[in-house]
PDB file of C-alpha atoms in Angstrom:
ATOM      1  CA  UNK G   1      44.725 -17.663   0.380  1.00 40.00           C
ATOM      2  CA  UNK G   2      41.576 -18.289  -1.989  1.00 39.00           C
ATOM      3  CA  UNK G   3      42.247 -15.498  -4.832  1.00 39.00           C
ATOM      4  CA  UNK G   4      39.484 -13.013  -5.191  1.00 40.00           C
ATOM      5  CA  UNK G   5      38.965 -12.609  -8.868  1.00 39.00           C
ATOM      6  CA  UNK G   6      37.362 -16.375 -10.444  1.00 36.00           C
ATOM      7  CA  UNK G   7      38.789 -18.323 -13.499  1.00 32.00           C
ATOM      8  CA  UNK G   8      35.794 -20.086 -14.231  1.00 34.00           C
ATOM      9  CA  UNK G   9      33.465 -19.959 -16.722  1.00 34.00           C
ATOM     10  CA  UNK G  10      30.830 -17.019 -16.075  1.00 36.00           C
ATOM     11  CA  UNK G  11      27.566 -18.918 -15.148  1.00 37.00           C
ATOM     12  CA  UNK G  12      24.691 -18.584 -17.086  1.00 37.00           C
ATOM     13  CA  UNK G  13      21.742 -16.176 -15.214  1.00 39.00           C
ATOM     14  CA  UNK G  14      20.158 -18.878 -13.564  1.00 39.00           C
ATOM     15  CA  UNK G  15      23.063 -20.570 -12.468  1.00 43.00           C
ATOM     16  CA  UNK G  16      24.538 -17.216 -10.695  1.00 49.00           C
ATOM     17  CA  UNK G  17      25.213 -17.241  -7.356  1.00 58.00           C
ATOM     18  CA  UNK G  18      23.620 -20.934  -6.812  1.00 59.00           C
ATOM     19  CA  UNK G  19      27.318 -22.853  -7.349  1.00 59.00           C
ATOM     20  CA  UNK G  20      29.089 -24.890  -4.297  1.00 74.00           C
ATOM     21  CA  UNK G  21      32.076 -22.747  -4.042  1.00 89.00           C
ATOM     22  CA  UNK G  22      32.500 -20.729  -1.037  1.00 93.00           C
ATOM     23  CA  UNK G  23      32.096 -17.696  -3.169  1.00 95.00           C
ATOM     24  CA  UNK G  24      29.303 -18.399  -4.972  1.00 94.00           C
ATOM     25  CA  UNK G  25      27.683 -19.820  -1.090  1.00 95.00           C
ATOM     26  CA  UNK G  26      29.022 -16.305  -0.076  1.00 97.00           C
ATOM     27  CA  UNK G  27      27.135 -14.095  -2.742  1.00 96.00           C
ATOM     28  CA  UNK G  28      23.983 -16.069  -2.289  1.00 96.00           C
ATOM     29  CA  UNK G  29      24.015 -15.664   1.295  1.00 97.00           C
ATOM     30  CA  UNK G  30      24.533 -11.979   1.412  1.00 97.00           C
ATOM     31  CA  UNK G  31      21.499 -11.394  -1.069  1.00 96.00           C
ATOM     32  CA  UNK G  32      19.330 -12.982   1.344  1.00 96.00           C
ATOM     33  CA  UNK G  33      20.810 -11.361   4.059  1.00 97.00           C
ATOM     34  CA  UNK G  34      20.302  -8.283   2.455  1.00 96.00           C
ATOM     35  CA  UNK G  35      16.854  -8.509   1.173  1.00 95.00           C
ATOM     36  CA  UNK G  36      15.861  -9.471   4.944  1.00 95.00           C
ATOM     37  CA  UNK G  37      17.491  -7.725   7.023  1.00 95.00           C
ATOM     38  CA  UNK G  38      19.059  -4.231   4.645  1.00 93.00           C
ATOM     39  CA  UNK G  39      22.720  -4.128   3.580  1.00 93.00           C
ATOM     40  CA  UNK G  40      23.165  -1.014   6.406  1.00 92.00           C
ATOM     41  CA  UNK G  41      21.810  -3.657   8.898  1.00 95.00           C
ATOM     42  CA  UNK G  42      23.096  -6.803   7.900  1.00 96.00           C
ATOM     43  CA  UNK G  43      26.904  -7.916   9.664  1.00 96.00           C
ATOM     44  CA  UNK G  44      29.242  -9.725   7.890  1.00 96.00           C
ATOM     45  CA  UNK G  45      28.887 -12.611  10.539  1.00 96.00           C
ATOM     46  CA  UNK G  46      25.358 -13.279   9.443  1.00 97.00           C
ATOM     47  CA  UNK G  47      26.463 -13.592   6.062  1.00 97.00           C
ATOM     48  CA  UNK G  48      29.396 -16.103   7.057  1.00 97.00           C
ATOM     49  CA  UNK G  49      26.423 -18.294   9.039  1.00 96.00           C
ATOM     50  CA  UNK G  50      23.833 -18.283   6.015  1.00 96.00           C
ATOM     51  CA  UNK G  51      27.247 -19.017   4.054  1.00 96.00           C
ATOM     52  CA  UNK G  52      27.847 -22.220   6.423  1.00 95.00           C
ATOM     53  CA  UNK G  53      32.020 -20.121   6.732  1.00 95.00           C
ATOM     54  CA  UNK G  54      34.086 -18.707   9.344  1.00 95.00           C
ATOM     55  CA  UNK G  55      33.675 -14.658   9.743  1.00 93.00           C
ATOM     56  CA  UNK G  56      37.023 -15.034   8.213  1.00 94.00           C
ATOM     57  CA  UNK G  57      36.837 -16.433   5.189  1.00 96.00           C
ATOM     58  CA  UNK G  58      34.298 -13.831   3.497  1.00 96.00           C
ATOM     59  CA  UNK G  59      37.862 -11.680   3.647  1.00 96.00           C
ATOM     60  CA  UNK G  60      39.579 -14.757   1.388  1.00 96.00           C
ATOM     61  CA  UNK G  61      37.536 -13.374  -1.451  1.00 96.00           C
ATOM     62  CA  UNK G  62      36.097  -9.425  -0.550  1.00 96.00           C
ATOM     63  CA  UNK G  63      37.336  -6.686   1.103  1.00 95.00           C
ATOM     64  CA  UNK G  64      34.218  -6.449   3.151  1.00 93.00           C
ATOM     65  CA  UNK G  65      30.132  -6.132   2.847  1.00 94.00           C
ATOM     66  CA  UNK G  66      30.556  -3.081   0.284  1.00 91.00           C
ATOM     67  CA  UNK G  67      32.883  -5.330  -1.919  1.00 93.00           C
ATOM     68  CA  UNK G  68      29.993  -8.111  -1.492  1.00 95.00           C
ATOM     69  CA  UNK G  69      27.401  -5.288  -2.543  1.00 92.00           C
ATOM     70  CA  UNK G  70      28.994  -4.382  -5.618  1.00 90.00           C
ATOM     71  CA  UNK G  71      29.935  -8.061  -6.776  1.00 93.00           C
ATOM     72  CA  UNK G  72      26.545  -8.773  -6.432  1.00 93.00           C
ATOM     73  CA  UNK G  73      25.530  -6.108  -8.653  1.00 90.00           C
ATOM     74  CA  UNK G  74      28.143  -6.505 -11.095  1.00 89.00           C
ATOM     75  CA  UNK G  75      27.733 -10.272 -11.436  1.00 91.00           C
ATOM     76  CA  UNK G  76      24.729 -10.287 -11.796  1.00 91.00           C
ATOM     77  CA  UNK G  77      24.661  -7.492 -14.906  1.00 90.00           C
ATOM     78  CA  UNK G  78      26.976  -9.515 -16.307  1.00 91.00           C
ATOM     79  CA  UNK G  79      25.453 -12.636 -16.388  1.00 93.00           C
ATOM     80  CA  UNK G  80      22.498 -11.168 -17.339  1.00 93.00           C
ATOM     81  CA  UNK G  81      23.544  -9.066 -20.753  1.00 95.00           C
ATOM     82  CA  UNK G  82      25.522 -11.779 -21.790  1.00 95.00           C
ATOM     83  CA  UNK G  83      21.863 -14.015 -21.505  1.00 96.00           C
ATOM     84  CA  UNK G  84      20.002 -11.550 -22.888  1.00 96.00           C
ATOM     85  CA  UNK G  85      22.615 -11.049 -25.817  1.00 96.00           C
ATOM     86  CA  UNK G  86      22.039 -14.929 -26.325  1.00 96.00           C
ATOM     87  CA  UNK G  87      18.603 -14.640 -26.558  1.00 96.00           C
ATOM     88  CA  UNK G  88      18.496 -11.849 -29.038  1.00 96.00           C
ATOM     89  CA  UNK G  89      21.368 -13.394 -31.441  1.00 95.00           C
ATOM     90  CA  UNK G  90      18.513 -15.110 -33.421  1.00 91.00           C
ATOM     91  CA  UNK G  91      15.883 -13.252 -33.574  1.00 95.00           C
ATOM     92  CA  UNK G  92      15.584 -10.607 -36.701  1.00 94.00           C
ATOM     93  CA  UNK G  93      12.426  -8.786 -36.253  1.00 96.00           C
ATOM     94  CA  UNK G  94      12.133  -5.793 -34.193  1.00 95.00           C
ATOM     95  CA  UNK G  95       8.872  -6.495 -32.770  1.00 96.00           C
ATOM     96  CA  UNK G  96      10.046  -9.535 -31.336  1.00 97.00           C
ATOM     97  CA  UNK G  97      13.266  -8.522 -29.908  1.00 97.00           C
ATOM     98  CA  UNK G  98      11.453  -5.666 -27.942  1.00 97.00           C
ATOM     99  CA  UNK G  99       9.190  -9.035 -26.677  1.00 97.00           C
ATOM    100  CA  UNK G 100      12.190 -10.729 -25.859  1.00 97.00           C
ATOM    101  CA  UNK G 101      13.906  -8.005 -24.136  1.00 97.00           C
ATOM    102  CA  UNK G 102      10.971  -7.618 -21.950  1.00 97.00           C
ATOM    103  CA  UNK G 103      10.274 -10.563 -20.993  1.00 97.00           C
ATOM    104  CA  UNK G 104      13.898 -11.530 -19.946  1.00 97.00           C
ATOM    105  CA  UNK G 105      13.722  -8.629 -17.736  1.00 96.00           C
ATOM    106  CA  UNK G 106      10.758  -9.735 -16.398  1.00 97.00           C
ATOM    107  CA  UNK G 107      11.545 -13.391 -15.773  1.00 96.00           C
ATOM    108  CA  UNK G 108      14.898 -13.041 -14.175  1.00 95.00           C
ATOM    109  CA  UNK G 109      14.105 -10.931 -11.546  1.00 94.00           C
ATOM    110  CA  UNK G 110      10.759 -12.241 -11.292  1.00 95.00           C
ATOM    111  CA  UNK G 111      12.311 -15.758 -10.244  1.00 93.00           C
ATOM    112  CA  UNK G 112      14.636 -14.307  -7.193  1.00 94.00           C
ATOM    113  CA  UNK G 113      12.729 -11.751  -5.384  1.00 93.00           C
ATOM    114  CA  UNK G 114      15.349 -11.485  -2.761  1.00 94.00           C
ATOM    115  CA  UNK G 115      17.741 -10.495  -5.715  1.00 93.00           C
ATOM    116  CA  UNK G 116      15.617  -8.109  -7.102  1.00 93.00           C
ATOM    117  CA  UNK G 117      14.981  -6.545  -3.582  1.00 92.00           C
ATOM    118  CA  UNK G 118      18.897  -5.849  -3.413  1.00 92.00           C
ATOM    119  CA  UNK G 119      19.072  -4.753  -7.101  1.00 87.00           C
ATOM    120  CA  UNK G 120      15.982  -2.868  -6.732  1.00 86.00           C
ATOM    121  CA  UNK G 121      16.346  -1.058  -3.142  1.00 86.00           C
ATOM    122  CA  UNK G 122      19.625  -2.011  -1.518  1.00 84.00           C
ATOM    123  CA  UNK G 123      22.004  -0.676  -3.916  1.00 80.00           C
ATOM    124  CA  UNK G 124      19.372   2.566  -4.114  1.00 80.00           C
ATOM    125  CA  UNK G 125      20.110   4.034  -0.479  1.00 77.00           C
ATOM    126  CA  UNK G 126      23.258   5.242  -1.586  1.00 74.00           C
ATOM    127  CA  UNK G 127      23.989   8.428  -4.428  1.00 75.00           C
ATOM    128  CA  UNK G 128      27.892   6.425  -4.758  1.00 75.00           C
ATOM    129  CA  UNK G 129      26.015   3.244  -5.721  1.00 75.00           C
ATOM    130  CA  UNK G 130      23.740   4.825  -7.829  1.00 75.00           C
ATOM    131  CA  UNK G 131      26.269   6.886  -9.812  1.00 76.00           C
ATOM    132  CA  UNK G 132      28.981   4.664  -9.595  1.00 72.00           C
ATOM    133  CA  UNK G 133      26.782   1.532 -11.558  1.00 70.00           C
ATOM    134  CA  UNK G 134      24.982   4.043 -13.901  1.00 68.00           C
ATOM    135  CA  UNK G 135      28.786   4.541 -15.124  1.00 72.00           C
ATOM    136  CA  UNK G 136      28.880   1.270 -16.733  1.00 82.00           C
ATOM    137  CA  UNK G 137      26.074  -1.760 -16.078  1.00 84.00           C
ATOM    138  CA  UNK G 138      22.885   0.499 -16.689  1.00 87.00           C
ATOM    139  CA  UNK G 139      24.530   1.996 -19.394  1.00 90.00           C
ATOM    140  CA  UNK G 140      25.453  -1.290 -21.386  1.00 93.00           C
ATOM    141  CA  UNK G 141      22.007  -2.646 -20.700  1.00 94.00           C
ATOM    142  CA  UNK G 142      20.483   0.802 -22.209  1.00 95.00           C
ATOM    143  CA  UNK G 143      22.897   0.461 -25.013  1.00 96.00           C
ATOM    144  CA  UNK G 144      21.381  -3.279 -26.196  1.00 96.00           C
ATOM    145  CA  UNK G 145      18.086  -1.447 -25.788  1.00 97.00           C
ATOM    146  CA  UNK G 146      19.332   1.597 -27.934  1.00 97.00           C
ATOM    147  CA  UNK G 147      20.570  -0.660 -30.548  1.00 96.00           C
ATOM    148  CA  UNK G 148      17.562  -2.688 -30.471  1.00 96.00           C
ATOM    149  CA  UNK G 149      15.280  -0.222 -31.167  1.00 97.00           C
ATOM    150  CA  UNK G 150      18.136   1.252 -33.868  1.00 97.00           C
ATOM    151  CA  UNK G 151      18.006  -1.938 -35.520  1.00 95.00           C
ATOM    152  CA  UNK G 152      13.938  -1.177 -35.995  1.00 96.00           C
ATOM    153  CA  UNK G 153      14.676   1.917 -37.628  1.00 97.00           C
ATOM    154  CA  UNK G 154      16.999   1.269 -39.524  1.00 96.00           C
ATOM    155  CA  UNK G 155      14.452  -1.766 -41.387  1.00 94.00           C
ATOM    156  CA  UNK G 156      11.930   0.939 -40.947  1.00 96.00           C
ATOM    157  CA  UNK G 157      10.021  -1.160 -38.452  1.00 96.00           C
ATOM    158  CA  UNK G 158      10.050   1.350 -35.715  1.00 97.00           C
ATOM    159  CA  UNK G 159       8.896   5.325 -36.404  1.00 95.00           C
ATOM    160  CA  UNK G 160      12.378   7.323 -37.309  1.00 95.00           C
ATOM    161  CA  UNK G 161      11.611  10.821 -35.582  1.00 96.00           C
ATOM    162  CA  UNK G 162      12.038   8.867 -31.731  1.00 96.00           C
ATOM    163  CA  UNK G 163      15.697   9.086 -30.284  1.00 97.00           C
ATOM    164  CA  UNK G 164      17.000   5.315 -29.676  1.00 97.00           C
ATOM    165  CA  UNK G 165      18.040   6.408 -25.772  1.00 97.00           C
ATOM    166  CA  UNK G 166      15.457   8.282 -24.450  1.00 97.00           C
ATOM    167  CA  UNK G 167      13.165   5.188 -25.777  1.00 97.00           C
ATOM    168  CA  UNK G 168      15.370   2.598 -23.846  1.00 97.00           C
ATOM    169  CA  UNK G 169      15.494   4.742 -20.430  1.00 95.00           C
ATOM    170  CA  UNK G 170      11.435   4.665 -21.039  1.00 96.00           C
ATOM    171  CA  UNK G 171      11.468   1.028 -21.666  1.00 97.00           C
ATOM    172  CA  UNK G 172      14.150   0.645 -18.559  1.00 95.00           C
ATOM    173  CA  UNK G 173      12.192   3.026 -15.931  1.00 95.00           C
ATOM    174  CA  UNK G 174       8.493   0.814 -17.371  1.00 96.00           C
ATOM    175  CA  UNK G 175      10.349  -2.061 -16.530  1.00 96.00           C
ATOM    176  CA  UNK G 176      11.869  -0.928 -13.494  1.00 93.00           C
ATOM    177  CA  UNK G 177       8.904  -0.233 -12.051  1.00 95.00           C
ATOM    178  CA  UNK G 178       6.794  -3.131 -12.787  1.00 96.00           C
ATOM    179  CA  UNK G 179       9.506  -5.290 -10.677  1.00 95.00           C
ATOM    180  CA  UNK G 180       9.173  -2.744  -8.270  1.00 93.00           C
ATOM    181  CA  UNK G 181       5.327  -2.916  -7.769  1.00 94.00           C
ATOM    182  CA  UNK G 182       5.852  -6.577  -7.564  1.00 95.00           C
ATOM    183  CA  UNK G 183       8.430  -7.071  -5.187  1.00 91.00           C
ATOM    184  CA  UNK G 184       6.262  -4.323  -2.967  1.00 89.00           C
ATOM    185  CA  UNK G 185       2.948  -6.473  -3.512  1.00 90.00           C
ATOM    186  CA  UNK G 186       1.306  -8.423  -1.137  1.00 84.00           C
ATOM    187  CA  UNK G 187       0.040 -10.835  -3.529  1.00 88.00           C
ATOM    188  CA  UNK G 188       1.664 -13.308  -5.133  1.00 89.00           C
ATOM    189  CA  UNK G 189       1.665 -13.618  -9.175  1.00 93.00           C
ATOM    190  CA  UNK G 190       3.901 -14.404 -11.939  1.00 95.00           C
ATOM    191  CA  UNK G 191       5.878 -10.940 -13.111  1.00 95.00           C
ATOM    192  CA  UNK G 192       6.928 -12.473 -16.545  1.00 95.00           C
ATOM    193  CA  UNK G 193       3.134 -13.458 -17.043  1.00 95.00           C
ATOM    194  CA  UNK G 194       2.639  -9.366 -17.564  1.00 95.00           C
ATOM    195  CA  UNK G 195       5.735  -9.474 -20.003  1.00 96.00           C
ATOM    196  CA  UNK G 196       3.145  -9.231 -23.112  1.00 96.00           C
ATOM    197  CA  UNK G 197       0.919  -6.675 -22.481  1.00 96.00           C
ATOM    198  CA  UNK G 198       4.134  -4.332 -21.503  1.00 97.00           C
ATOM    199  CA  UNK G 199       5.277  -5.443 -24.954  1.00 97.00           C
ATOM    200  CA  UNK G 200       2.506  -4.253 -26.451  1.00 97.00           C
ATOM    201  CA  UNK G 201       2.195  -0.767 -24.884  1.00 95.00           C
ATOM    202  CA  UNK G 202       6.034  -0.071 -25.933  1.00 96.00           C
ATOM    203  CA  UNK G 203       5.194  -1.411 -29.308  1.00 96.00           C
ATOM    204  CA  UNK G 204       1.804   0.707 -29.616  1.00 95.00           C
ATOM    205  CA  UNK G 205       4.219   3.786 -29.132  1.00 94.00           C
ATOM    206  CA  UNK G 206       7.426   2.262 -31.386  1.00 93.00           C
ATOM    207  CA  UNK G 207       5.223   1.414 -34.209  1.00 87.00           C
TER     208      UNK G 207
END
């Protein structure tokens, strides 16, 4: 029997959930299924045929569709702080690691919209969901905001009399919602392309 936790190397964010292995062929089936058809809809056995596996084997490495759910989610925080945290490691000024910030939200959920569908409605139908990744994901991606905008502060970039976590849930919820308008929209454009002018509206109130 396959084991369900993976040795390997975390991928980097554009690598997740786009590897050979049955589990990653797993994972990126169920987003799709998902995003078309709703995780309350979708069966395990349509997951298993997008996956090219018997019914079976998605129970090799989950306990079922919930278990798939929350991998999904989890997996894909992961691999996305740890990105972000690359991206930010050399760059110094404030200003620009609000930019960066931004746009990395922007441009990684911009490139999958059936992952941001999941990330930004599936996992939403349900208060346990909510409440149970607000514990820990949302939180450490708040807390690289929080810092960042600390950091800004502290170098008196950034005015002193705003509290670092109530401006990364604003920066979060902007963010948030300008995937969500563009996952809902019926046209097609680039999401990261807006990634500068968001900048500069958080910046307009930071500076």
């Amino acid at each position: 029997m396959a084991p369900r936790q993976s040795t390997a190397t975390a991928p980097t964010q554009s690598e997740a959930f786009r590897g050979t292995s049955k589990r990653d062929r797993i994972l990126r089936a169920a987003i799709d299924v998902f995003a078309k058809n709703g995780y309350f809809n979708a069966k395990v056995s349509e997951i298993a045929k997008a996956a090219g596996v018997a019914d079976g084997t998605i129970y090799l490495y989950f306990d079922g569709k919930e278990d798939v759910l929350i991998t999904i989610f989890r997996e894909h925080t992961r691999h996305y702080l740890q990105s972000l945290e690359r991206d930010l490691a050399n760059v110094r000024r404030p200003e620009e690691r609000i930019r960066v910030a931004i746009r990395h939200h922007l441009e990684t959920l911009g490139r999958d919209r059936a992952l941001a569908i999941v990330a930004q409605v599936e996992l939403r139908h349900s208060l346990k969901f909510m409440s149970l990744f607000s514990q820990q994901e949302v939180a450490d991606y708040l807390n690289i905001l929080r810092k960042v905008v600390e950091h800004g502060q502290k170098e008196g970039t950034f005015r002193r009399n705003l509290h670092p976590q109530l401006v990364a849930k604003a920066v979060f919820g902007i963010l948030d919602e300008m995937v969500t308008s563009w996952m809902l929209s019926e046209k097609e454009y680039d999401l990261a392309a807006q990634g500068e002018q968001v900048a500069d509206l958080v910046l307009t109130g930071l500076l």
